[in-house]
mmCIF file with all atom_site columns, C-alpha atoms in Angstrom:
data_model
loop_
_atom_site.group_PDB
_atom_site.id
_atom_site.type_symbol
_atom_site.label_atom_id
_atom_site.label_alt_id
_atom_site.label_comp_id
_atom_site.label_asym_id
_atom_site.label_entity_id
_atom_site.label_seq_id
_atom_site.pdbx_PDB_ins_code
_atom_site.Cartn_x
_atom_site.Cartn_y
_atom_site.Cartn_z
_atom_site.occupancy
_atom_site.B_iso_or_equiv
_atom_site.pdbx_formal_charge
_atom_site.auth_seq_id
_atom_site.auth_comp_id
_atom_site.auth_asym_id
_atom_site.auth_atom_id
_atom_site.pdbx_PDB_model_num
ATOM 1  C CA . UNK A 1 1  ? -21.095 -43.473 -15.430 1.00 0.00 ? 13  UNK A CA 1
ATOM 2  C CA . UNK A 1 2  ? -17.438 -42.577 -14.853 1.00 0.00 ? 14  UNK A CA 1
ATOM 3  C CA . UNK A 1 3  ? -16.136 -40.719 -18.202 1.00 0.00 ? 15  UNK A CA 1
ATOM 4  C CA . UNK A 1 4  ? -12.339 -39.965 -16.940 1.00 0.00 ? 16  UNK A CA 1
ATOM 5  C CA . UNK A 1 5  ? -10.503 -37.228 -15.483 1.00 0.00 ? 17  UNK A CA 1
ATOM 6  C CA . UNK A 1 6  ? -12.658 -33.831 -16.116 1.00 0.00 ? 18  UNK A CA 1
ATOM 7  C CA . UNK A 1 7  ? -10.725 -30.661 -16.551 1.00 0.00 ? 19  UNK A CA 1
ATOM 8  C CA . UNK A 1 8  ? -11.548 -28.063 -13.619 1.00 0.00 ? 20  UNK A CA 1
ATOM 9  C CA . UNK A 1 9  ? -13.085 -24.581 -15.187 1.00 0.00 ? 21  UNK A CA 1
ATOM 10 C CA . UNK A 1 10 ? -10.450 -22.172 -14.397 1.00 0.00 ? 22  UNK A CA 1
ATOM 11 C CA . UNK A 1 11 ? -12.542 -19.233 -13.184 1.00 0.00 ? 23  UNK A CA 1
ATOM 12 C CA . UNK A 1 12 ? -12.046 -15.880 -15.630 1.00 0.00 ? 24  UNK A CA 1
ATOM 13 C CA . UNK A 1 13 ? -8.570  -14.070 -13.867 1.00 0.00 ? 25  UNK A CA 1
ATOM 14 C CA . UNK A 1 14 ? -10.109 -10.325 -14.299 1.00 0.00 ? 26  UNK A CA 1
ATOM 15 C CA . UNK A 1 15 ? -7.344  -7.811  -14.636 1.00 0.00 ? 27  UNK A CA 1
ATOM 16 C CA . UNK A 1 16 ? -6.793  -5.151  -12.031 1.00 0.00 ? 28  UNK A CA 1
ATOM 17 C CA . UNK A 1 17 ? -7.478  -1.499  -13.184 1.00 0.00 ? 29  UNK A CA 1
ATOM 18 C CA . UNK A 1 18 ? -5.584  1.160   -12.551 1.00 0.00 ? 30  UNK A CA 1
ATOM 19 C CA . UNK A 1 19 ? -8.694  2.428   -10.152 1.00 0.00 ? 31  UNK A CA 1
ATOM 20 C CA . UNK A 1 20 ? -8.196  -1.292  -8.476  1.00 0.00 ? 32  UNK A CA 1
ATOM 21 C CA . UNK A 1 21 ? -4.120  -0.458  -7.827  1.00 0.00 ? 33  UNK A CA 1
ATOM 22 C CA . UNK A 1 22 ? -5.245  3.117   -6.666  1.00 0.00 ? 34  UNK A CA 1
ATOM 23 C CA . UNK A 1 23 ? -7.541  1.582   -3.848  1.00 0.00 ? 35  UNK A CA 1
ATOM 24 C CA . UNK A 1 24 ? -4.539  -1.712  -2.813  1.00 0.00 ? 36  UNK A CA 1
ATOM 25 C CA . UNK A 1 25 ? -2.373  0.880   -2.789  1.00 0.00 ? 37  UNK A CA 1
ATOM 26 C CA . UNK A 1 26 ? -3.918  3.498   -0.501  1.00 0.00 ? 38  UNK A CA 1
ATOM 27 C CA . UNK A 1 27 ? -4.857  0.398   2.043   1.00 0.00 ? 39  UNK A CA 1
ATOM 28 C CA . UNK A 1 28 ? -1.399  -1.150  1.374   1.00 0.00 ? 40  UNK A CA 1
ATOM 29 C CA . UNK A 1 29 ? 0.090   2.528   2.728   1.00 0.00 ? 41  UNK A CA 1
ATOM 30 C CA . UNK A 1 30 ? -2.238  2.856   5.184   1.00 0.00 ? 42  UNK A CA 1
ATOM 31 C CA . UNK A 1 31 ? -1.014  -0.708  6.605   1.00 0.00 ? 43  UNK A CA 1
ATOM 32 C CA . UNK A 1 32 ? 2.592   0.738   6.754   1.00 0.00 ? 44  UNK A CA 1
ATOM 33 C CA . UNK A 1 33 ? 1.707   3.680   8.467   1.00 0.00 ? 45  UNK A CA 1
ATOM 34 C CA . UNK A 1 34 ? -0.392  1.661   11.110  1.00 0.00 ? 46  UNK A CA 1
ATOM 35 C CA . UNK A 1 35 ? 2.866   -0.345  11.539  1.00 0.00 ? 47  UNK A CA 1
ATOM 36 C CA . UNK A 1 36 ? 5.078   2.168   11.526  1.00 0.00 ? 48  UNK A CA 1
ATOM 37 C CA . UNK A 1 37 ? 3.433   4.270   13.836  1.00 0.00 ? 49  UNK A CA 1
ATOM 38 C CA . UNK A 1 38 ? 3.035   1.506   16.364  1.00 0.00 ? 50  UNK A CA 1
ATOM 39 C CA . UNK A 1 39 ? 6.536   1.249   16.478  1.00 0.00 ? 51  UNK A CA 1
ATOM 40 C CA . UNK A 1 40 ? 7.882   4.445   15.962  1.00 0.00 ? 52  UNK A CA 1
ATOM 41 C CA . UNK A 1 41 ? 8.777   6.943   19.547  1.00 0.00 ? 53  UNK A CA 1
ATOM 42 C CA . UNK A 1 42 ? 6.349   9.936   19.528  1.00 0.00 ? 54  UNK A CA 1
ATOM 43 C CA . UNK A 1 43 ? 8.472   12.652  19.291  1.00 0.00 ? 55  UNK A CA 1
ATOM 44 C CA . UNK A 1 44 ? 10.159  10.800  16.144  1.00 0.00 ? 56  UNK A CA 1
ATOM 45 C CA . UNK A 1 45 ? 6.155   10.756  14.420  1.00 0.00 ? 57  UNK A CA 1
ATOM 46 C CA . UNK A 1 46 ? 5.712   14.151  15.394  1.00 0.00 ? 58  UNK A CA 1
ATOM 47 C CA . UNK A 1 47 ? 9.114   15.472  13.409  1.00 0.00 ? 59  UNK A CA 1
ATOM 48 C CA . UNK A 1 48 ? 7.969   13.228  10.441  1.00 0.00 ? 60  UNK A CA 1
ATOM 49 C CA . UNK A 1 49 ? 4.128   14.638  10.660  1.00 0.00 ? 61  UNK A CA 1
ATOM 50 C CA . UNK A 1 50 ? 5.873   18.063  10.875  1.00 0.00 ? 62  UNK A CA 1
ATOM 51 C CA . UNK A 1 51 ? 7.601   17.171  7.506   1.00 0.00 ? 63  UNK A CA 1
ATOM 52 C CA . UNK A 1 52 ? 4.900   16.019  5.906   1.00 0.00 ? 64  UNK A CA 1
ATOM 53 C CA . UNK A 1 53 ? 4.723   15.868  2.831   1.00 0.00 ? 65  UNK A CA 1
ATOM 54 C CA . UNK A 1 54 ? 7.980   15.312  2.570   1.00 0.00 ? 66  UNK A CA 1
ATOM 55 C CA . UNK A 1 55 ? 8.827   11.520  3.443   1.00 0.00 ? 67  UNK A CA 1
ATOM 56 C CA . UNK A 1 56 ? 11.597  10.101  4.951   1.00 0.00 ? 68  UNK A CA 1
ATOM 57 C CA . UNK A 1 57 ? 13.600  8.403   1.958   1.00 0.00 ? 69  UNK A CA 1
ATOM 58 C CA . UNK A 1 58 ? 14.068  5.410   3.953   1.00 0.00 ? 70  UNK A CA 1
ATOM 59 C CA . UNK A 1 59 ? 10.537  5.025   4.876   1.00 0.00 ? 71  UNK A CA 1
ATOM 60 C CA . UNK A 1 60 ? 9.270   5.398   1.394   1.00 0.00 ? 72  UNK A CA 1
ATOM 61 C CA . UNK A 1 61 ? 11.819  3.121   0.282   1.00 0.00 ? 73  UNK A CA 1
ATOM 62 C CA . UNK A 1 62 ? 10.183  0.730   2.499   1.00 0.00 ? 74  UNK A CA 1
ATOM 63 C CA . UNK A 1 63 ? 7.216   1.086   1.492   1.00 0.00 ? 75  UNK A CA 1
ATOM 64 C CA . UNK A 1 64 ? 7.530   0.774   -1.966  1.00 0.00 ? 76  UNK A CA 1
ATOM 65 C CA . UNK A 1 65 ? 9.505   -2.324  -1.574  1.00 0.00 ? 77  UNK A CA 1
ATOM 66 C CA . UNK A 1 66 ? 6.644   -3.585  0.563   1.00 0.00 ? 78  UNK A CA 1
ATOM 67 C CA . UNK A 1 67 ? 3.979   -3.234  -2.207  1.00 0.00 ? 79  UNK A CA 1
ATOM 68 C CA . UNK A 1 68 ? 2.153   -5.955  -3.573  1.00 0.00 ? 80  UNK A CA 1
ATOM 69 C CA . UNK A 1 69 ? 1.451   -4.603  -6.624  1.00 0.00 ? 81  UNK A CA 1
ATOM 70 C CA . UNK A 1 70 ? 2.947   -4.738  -9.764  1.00 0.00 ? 82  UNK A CA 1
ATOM 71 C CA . UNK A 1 71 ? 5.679   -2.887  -10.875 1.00 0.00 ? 83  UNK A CA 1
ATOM 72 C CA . UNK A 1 72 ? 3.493   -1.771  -13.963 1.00 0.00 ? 84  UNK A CA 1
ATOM 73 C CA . UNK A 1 73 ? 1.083   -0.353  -11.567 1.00 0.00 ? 85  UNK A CA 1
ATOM 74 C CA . UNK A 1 74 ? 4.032   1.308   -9.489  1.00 0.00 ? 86  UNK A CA 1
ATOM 75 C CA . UNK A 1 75 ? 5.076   3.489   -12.123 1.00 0.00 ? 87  UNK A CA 1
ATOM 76 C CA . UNK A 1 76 ? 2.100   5.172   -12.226 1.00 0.00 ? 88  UNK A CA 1
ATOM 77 C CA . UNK A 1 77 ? 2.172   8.195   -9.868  1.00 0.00 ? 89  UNK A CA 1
ATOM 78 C CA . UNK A 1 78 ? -1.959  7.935   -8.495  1.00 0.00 ? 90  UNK A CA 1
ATOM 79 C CA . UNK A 1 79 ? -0.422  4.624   -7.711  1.00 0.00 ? 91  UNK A CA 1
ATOM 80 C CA . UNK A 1 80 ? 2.563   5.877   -5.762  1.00 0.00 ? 92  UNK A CA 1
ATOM 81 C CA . UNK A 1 81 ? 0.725   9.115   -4.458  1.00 0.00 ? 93  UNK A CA 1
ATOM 82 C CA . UNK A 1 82 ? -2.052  6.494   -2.927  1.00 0.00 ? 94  UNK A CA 1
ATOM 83 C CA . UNK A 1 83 ? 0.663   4.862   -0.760  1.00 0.00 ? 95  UNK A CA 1
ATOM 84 C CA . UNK A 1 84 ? 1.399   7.730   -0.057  1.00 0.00 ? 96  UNK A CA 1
ATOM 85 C CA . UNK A 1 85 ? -1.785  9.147   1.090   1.00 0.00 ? 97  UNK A CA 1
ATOM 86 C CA . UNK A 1 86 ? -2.066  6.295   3.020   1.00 0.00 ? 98  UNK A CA 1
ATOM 87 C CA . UNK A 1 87 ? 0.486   6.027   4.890   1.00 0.00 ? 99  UNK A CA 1
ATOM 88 C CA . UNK A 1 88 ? -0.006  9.653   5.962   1.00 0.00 ? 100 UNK A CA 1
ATOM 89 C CA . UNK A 1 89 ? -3.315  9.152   7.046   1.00 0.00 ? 101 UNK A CA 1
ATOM 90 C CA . UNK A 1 90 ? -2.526  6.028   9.332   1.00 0.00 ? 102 UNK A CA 1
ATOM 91 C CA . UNK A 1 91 ? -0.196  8.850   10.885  1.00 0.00 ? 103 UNK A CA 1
ATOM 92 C CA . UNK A 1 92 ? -2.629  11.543  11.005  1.00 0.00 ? 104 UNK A CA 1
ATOM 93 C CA . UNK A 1 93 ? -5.059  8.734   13.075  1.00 0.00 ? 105 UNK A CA 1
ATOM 94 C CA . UNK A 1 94 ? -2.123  7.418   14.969  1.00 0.00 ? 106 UNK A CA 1
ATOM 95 C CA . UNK A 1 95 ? -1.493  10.900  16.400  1.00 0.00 ? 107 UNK A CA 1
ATOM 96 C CA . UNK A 1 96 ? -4.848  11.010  17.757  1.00 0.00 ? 108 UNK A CA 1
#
């Protein structure tokens, strides 16, 4: 028999961890990189590779602004480093 509208069971929302962000994040960067070094001149992602670690201010700019993630999670620097790493290692590949 019909007994009326039934409320839906909202499935348990589990909080990211900071080991969670740490993993978005290094995909997230590595995303970036892919991006940016698919659109970037050669010579230009060899003087930035030659740089490295040092980012360009504008291009980490970017990709902060980019990020998914919380701004909690942001301020943590395994967070930051991450996007870091992975963005560097989409550029490492690229060069290849």
């Amino acid at each position: 028999p019909y007994t009326g509208p039934q409320q839906l069971p909202v499935p348990a929302q589990s909080t990211p961890t900071l080991a969670d962000a740490v993993k978005s994040a290094h995909q997230e960067g590595q995303d970036f990189g892919e991006s940016v070094a698919r659109d970037a001149p050669a010579l230009w992602l060899e003087a930035v590779l030659a740089r490295k670690p040092r980012m360009p201010s504008d291009l980490e700019a970017r990709l902060l602004q980019g990020s998914s993630l919380p701004i909690d999670f942001l301020l943590h620097d395994e967070v930051r480093h991450a996007l870091r790493r992975g963005f560097w290692d989409a550029l490492e590949r690229s060069r290849r």
